[in-house]
mmCIF file of C-alpha atoms and ligand atoms in Angstrom:
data_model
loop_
_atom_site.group_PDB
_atom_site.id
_atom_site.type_symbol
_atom_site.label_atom_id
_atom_site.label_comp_id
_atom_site.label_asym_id
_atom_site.label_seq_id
_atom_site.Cartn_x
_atom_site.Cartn_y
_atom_site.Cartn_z
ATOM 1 C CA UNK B 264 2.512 -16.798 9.625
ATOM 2 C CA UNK B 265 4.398 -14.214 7.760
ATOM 3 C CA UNK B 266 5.118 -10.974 10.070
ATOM 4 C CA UNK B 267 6.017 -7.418 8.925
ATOM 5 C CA UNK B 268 9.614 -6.138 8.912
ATOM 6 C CA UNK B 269 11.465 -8.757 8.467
ATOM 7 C CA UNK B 270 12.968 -10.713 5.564
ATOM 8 C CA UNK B 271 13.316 -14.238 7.148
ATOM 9 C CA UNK B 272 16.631 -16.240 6.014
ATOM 10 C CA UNK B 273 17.756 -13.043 4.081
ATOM 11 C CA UNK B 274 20.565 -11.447 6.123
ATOM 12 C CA UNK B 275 21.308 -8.910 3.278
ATOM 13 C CA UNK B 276 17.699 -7.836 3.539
ATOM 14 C CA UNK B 277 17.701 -7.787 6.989
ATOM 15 C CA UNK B 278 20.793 -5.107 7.498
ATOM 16 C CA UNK B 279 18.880 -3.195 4.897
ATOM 17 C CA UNK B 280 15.868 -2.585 6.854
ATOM 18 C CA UNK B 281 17.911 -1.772 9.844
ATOM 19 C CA UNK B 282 19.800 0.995 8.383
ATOM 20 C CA UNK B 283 16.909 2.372 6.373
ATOM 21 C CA UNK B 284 15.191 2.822 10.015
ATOM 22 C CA UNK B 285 18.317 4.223 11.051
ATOM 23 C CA UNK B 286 18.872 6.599 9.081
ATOM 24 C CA UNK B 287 15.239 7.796 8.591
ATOM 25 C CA UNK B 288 15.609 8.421 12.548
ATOM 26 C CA UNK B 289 18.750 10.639 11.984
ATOM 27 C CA UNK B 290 16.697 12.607 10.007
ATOM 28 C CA UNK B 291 13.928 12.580 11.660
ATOM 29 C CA UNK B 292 15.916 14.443 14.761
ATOM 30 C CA UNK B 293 17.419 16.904 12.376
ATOM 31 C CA UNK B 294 13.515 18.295 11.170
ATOM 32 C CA UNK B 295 11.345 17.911 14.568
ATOM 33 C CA UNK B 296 13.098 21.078 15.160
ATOM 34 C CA UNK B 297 11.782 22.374 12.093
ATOM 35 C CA UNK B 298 8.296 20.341 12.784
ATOM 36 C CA UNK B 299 8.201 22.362 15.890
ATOM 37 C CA UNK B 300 8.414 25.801 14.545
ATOM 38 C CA UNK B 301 5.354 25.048 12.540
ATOM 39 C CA UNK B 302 2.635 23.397 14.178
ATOM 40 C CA UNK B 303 4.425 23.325 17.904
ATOM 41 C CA UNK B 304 3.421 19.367 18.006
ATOM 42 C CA UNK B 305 6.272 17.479 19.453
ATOM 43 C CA UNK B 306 5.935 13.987 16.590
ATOM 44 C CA UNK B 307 6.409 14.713 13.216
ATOM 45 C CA UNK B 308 3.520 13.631 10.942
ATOM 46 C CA UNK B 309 1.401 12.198 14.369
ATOM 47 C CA UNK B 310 -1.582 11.823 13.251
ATOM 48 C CA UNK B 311 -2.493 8.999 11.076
ATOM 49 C CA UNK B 312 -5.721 7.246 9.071
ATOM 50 C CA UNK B 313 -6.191 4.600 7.016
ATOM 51 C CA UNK B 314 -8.600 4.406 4.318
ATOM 52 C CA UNK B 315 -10.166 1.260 2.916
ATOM 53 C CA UNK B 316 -11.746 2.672 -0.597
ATOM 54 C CA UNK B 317 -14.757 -0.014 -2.183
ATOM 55 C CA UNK B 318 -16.264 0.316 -5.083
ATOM 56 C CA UNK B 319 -19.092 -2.234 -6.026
ATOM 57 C CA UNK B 320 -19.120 -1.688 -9.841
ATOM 58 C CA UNK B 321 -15.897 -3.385 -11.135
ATOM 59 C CA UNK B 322 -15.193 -4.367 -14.475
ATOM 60 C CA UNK B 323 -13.564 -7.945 -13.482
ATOM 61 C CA UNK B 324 -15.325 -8.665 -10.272
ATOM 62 C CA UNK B 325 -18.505 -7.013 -9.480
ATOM 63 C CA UNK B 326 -19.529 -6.921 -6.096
ATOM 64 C CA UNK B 327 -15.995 -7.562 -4.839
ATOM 65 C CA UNK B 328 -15.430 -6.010 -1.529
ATOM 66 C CA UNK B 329 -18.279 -7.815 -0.220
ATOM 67 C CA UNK B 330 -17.643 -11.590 -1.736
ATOM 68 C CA UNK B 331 -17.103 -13.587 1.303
ATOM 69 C CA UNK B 332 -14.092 -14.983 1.921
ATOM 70 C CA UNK B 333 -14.332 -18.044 4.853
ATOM 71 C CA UNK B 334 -17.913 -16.955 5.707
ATOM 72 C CA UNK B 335 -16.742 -13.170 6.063
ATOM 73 C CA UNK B 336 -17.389 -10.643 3.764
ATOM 74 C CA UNK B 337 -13.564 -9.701 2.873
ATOM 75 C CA UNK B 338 -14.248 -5.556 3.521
ATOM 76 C CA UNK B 339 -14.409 -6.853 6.976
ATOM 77 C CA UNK B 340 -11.775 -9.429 7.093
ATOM 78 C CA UNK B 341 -9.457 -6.277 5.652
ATOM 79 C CA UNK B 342 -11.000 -3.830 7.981
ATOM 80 C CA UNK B 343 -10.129 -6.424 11.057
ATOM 81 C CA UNK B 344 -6.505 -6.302 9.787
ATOM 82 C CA UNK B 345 -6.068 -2.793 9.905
ATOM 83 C CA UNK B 346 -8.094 -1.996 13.352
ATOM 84 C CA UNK B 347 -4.862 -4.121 14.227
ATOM 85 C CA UNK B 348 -2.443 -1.850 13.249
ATOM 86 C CA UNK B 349 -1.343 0.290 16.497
ATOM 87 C CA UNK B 350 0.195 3.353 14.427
ATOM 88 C CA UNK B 351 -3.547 4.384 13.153
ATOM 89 C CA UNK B 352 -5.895 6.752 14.951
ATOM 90 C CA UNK B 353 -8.632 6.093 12.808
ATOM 91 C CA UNK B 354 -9.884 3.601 9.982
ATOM 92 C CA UNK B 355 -12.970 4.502 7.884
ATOM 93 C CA UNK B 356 -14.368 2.825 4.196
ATOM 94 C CA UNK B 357 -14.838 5.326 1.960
ATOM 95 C CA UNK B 358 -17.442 3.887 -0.553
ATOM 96 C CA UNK B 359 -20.071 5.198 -3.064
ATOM 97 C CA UNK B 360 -22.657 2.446 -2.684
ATOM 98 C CA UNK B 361 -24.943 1.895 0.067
ATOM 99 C CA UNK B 362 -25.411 -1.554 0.005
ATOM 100 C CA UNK B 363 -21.553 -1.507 1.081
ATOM 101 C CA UNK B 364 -22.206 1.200 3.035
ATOM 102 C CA UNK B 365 -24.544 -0.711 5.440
ATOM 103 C CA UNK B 366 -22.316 -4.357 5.702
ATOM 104 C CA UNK B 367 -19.864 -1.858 6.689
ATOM 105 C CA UNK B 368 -22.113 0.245 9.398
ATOM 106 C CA UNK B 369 -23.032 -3.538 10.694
ATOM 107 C CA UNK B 370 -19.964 -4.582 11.605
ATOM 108 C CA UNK B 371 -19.581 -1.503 13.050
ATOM 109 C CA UNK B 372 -16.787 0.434 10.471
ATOM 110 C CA UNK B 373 -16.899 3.902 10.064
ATOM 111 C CA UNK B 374 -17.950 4.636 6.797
ATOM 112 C CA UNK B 375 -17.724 7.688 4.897
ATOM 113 C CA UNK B 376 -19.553 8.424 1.357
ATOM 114 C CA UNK B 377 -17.822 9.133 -1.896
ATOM 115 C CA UNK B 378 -19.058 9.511 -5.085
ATOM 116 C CA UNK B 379 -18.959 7.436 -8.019
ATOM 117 C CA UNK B 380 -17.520 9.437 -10.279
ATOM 118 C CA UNK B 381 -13.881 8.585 -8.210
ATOM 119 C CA UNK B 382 -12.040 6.932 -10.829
ATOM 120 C CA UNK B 383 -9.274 5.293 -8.690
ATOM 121 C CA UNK B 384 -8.877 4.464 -5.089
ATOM 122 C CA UNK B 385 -6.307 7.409 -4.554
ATOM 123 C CA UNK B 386 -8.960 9.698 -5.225
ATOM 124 C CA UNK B 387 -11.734 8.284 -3.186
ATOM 125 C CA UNK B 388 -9.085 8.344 -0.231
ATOM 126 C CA UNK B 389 -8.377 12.070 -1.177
ATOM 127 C CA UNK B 390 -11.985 12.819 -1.511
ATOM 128 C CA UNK B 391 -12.814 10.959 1.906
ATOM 129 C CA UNK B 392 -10.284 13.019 3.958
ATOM 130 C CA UNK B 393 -11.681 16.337 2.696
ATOM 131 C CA UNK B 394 -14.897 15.177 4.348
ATOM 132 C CA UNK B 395 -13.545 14.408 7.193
ATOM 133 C CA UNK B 396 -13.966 16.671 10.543
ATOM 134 C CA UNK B 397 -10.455 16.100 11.890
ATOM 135 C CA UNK B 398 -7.198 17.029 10.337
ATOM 136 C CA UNK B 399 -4.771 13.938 9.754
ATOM 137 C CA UNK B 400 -0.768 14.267 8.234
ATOM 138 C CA UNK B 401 -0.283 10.541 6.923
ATOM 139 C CA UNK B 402 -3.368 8.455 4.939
ATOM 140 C CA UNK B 403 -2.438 4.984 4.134
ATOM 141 C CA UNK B 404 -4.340 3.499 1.206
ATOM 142 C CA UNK B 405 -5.238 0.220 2.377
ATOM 143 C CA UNK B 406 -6.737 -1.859 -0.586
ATOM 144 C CA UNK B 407 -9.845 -3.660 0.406
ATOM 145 C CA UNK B 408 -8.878 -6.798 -1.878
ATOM 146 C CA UNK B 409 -5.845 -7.929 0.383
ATOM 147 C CA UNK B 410 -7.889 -9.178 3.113
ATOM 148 C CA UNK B 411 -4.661 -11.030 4.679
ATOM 149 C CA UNK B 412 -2.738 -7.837 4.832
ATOM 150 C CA UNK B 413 -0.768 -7.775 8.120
ATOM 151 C CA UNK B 414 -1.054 -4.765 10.333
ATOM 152 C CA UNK B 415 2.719 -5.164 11.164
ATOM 153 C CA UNK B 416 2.892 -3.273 7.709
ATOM 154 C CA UNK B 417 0.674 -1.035 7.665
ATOM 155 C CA UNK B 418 3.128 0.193 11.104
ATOM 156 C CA UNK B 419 6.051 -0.624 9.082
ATOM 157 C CA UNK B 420 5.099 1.858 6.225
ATOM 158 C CA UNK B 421 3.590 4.785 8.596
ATOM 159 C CA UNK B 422 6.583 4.644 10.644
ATOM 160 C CA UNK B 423 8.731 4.809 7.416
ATOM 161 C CA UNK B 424 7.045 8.098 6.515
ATOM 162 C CA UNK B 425 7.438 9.798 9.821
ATOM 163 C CA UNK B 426 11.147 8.890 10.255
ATOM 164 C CA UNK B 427 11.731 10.367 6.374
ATOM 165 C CA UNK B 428 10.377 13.922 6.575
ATOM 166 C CA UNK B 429 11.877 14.110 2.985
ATOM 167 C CA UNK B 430 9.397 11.883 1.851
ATOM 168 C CA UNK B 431 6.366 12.263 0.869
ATOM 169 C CA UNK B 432 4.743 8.668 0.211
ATOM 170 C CA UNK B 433 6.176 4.951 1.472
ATOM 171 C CA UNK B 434 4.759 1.383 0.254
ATOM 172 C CA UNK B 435 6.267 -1.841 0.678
ATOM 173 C CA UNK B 436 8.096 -4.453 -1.186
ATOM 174 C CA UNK B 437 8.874 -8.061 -0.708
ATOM 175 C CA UNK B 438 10.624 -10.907 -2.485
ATOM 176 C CA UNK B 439 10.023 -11.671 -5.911
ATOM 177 C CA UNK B 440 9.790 -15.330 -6.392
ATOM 178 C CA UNK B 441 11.899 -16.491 -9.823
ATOM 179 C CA UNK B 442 8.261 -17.713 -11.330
ATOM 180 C CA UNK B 443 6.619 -14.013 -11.254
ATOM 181 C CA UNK B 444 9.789 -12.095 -12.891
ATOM 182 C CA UNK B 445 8.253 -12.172 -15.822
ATOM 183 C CA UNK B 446 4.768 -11.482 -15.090
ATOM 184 C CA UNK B 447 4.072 -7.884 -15.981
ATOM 185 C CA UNK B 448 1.248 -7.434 -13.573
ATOM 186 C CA UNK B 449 3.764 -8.245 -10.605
ATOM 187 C CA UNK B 450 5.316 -4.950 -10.166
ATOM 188 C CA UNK B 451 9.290 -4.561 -9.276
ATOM 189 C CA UNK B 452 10.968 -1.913 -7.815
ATOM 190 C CA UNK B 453 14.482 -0.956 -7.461
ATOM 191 C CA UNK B 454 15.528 1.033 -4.317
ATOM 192 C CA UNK B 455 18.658 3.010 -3.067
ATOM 193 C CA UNK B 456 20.929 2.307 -0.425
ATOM 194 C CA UNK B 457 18.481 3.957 2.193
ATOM 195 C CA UNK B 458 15.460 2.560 1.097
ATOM 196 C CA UNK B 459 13.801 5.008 -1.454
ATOM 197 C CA UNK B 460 12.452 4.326 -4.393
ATOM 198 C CA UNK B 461 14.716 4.399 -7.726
ATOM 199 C CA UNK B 462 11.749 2.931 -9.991
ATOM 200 C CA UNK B 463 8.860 0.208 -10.616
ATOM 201 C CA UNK B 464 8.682 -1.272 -13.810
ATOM 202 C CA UNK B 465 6.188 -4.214 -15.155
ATOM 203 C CA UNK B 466 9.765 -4.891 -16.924
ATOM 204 C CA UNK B 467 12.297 -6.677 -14.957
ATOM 205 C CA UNK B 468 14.531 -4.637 -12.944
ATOM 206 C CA UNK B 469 17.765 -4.961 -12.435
ATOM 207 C CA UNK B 470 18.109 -6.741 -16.069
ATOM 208 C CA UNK B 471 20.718 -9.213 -15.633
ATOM 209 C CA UNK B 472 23.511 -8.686 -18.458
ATOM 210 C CA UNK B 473 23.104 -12.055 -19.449
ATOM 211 C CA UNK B 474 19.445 -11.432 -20.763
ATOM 212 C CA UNK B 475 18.410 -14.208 -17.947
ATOM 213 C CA UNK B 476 17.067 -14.537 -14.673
ATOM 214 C CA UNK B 477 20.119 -14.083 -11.643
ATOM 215 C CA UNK B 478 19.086 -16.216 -9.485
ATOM 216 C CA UNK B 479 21.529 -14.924 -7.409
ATOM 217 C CA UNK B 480 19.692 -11.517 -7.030
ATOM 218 C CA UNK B 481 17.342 -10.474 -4.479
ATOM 219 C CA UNK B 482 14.984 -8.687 -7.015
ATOM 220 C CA UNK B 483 11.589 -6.908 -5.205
ATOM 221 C CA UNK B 484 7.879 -7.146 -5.169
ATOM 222 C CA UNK B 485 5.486 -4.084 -5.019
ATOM 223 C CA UNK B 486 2.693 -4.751 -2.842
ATOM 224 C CA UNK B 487 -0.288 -2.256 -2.850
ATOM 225 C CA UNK B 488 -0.360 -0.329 -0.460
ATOM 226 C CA UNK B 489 0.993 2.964 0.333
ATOM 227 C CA UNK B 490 0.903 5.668 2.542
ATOM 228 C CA UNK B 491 0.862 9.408 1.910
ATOM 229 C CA UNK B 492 1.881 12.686 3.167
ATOM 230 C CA UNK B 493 -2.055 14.140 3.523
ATOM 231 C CA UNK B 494 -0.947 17.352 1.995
ATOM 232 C CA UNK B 495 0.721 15.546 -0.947
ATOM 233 C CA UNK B 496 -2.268 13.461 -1.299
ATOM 234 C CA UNK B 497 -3.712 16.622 -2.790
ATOM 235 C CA UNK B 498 -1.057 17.182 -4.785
ATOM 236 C CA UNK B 499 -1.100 14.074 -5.846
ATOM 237 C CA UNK B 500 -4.393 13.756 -7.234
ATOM 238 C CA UNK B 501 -3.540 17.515 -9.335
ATOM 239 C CA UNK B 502 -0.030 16.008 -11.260
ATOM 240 C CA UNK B 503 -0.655 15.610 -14.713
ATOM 241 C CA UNK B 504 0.411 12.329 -16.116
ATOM 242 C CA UNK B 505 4.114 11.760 -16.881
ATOM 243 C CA UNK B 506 5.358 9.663 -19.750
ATOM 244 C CA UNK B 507 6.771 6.488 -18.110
ATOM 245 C CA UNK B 508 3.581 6.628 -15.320
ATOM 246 C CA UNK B 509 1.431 6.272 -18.898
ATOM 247 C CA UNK B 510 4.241 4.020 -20.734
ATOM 248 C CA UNK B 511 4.127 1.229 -17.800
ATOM 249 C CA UNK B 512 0.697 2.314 -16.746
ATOM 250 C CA UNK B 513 2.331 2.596 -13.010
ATOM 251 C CA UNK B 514 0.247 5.468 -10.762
ATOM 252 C CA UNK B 515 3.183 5.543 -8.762
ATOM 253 C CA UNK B 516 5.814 6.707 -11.837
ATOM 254 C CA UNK B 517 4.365 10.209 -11.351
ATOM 255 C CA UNK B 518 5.902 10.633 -7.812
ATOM 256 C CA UNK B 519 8.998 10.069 -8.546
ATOM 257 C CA UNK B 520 8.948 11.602 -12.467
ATOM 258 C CA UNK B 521 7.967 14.524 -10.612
ATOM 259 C CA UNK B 522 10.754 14.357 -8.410
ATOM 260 C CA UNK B 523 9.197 13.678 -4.893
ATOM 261 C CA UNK B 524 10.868 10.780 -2.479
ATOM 262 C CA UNK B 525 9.229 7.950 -1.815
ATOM 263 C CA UNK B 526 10.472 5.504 0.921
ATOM 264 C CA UNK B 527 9.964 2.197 0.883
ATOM 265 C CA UNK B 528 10.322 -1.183 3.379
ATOM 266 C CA UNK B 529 11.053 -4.640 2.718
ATOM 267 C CA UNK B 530 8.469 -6.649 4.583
ATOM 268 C CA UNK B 531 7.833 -10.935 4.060
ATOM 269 C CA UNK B 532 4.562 -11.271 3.061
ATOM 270 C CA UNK B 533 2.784 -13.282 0.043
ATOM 271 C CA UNK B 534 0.922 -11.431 -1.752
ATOM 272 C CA UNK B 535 -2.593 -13.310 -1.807
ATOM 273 C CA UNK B 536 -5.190 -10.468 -3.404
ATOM 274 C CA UNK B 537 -8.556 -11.105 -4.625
ATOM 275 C CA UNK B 538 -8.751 -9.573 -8.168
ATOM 276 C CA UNK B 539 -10.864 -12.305 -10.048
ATOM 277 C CA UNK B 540 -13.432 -14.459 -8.216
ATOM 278 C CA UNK B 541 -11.120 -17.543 -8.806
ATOM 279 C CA UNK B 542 -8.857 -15.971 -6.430
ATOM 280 C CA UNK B 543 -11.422 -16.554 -3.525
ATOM 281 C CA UNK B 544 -10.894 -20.523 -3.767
ATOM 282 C CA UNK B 545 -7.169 -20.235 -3.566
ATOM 283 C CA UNK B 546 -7.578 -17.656 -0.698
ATOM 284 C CA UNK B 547 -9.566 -20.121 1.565
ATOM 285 C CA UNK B 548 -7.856 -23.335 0.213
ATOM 286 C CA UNK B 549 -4.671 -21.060 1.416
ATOM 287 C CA UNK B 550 -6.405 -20.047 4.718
ATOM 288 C CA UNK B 551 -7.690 -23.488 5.711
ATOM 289 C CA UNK B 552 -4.112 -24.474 5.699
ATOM 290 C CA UNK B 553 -2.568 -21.988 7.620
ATOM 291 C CA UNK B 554 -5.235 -22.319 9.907
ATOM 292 C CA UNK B 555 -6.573 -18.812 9.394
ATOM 293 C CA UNK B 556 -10.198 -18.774 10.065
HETATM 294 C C1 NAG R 69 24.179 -12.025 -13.899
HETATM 295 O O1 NAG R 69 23.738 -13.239 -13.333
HETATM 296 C C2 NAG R 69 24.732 -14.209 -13.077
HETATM 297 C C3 NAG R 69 24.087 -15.442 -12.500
HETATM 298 O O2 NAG R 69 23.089 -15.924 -13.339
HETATM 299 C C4 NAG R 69 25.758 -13.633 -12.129
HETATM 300 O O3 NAG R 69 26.792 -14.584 -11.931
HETATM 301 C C5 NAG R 69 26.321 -12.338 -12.667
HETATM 302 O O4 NAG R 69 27.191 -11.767 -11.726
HETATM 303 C C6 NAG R 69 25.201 -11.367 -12.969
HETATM 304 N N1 NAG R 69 25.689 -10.106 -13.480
HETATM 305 C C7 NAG R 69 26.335 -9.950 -14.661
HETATM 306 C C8 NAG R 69 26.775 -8.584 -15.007
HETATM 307 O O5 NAG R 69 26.543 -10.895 -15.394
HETATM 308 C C1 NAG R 70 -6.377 8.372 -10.361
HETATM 309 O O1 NAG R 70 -7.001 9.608 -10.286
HETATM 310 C C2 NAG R 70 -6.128 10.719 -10.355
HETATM 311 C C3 NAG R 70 -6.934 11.963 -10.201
HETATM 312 O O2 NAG R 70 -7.320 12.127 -8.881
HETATM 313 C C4 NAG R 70 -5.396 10.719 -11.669
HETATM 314 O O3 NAG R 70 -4.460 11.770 -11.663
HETATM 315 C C5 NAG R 70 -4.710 9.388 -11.869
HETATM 316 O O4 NAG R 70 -4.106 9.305 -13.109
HETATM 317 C C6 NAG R 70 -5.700 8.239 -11.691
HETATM 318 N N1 NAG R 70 -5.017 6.962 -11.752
HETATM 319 C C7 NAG R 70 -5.484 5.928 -12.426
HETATM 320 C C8 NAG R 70 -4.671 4.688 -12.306
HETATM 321 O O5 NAG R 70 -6.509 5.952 -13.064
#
């Protein structure tokens, strides 16, 4: 089974992750000082929660969060996965339909109600942490239709953003295999030498100079989910489109058109996510054979 954090045989990959966690400590010692002098709480960005948004109406899979997957409904079997994770202090669905809702309530999630008129899953997390009672510094965004997700990164991406107090978002990539390079709906992304995001393009990115594949080069994998300052979450929600976000149709584009850092980690996962009910077959088939029931 795939864990969090680490890139199996790649050694390049590997000392990457290392020194992006290195030096996102060094500056994390450099601003507690200045974390201090605001809110006088010793760990910068301490307080964490993760969101599952579900919607019911869907234009390709009505119904989804609650299809079960294995006998579970797969809300729950993502919900189970993040209860997992050890860096969150809460986990709540934020939904607009009741019959969600009450699944939800029954296996004994917190549940908080959005409307319908959310049109993305950014936005119900923004709208669910308004309603909240308590005050929280990072959300992560955990999308209901990776029900495999590991918690090890959902840690690995909240950890990210508190050691990079000049950040103001972190996801998570992970290898690209050679037969999804050209897939436009797998997402790349191209990172610096400490682990923040350059871009994401549906394109391929680097583009060999040959006009061909390398496949020499370690090319990434967006995966979807993210975490986010909770003040920038606001923010977030406010920017106006930019013109590559609406070229490539990437959400994401905007953070970085608008200049913000975003810090990303290099996890091993494969990405399994329900988005058409065909999916579910391949899930289980998948499942059944790792023994994942
Ligand atoms: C392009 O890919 C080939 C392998 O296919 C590699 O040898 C070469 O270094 C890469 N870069 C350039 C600029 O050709
Ligand atoms: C999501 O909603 C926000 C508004 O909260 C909007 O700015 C953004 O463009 C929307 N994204 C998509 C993919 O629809």
């Amino acid at each position: 089974m795939d864990q969090g954090s680490s890139c199996g045989s790649n050694s390049n990959c590997k000392s990457w992750i290392v020194y992006g966690l290195v030096t996102g400590a060094a500056i994390a010692a450099a601003a507690i000082g200045a974390a201090f002098s605001i809110r006088g709480s010793g760990k910068f960005r301490s307080r964490v929660i993760g969101i599952i948004p579900a919607r019911y109406a869907s234009s390709r899979f009505e119904g989804k969060p609650l299809v079960h997957i294995l006998g579970k409904p797969m809300i729950q079997r993502t919900w189970e996965r993040a209860k997992l994770a050890s860096t969150l202090d809460h986990v709540v669905v934020a939904t607009d339909d009741e019959k969600i809702a009450e699944r939800c309530r029954g296996f004994g999630a917190d549940v908080i109600m959005t409307s319908e008129s959310c049109r993305n899953g950014t936005e119900r997390c923004n709208e669910a942490l308004e309603k909240l009672e308590k005050k929280y510094d990072i959300v992560v965004n955990i999308q209901g239709d990776e029900p495999l997700i590991e918690p090890e990164i959902i840690d690995g991406i909240v950890k990210a953003l508190q050691g990079a107090p000049d950040a103001v978002f972190s996801t998570a990539v992970t290898s690209l295999t050679p037969e999804d390079s050209t897939d436009p709906n797998r997402v790349k992304c191209i990172v610096d030498n400490h682990g923040y995001a350059i871009y994401f393009s549906r394109g391929l990115i680097p583009f060999n100079k040959s006009g061909k594949v390398n496949p020499n080069f370690p090319y990434l994998l967006h995966l979807g989910i993210q975490s986010y300052d909770s003040k920038f979450l606001k923010i977030y929600s406010e920017l106006a489109p930019t013109p590559l976000q609406l070229e490539e149709d990437l959400e994401q584009l905007k953070v970085l058109e608008n200049g913000y850092k975003m810090k990303v980690i290099k996890v091993d996962h494969d990405a399994h996510g329900v988005d058409t009910p065909e999916d579910v077959g391949k899930l289980e088939a998948l499942m059944r054979e790792r023994n994942l029931v």
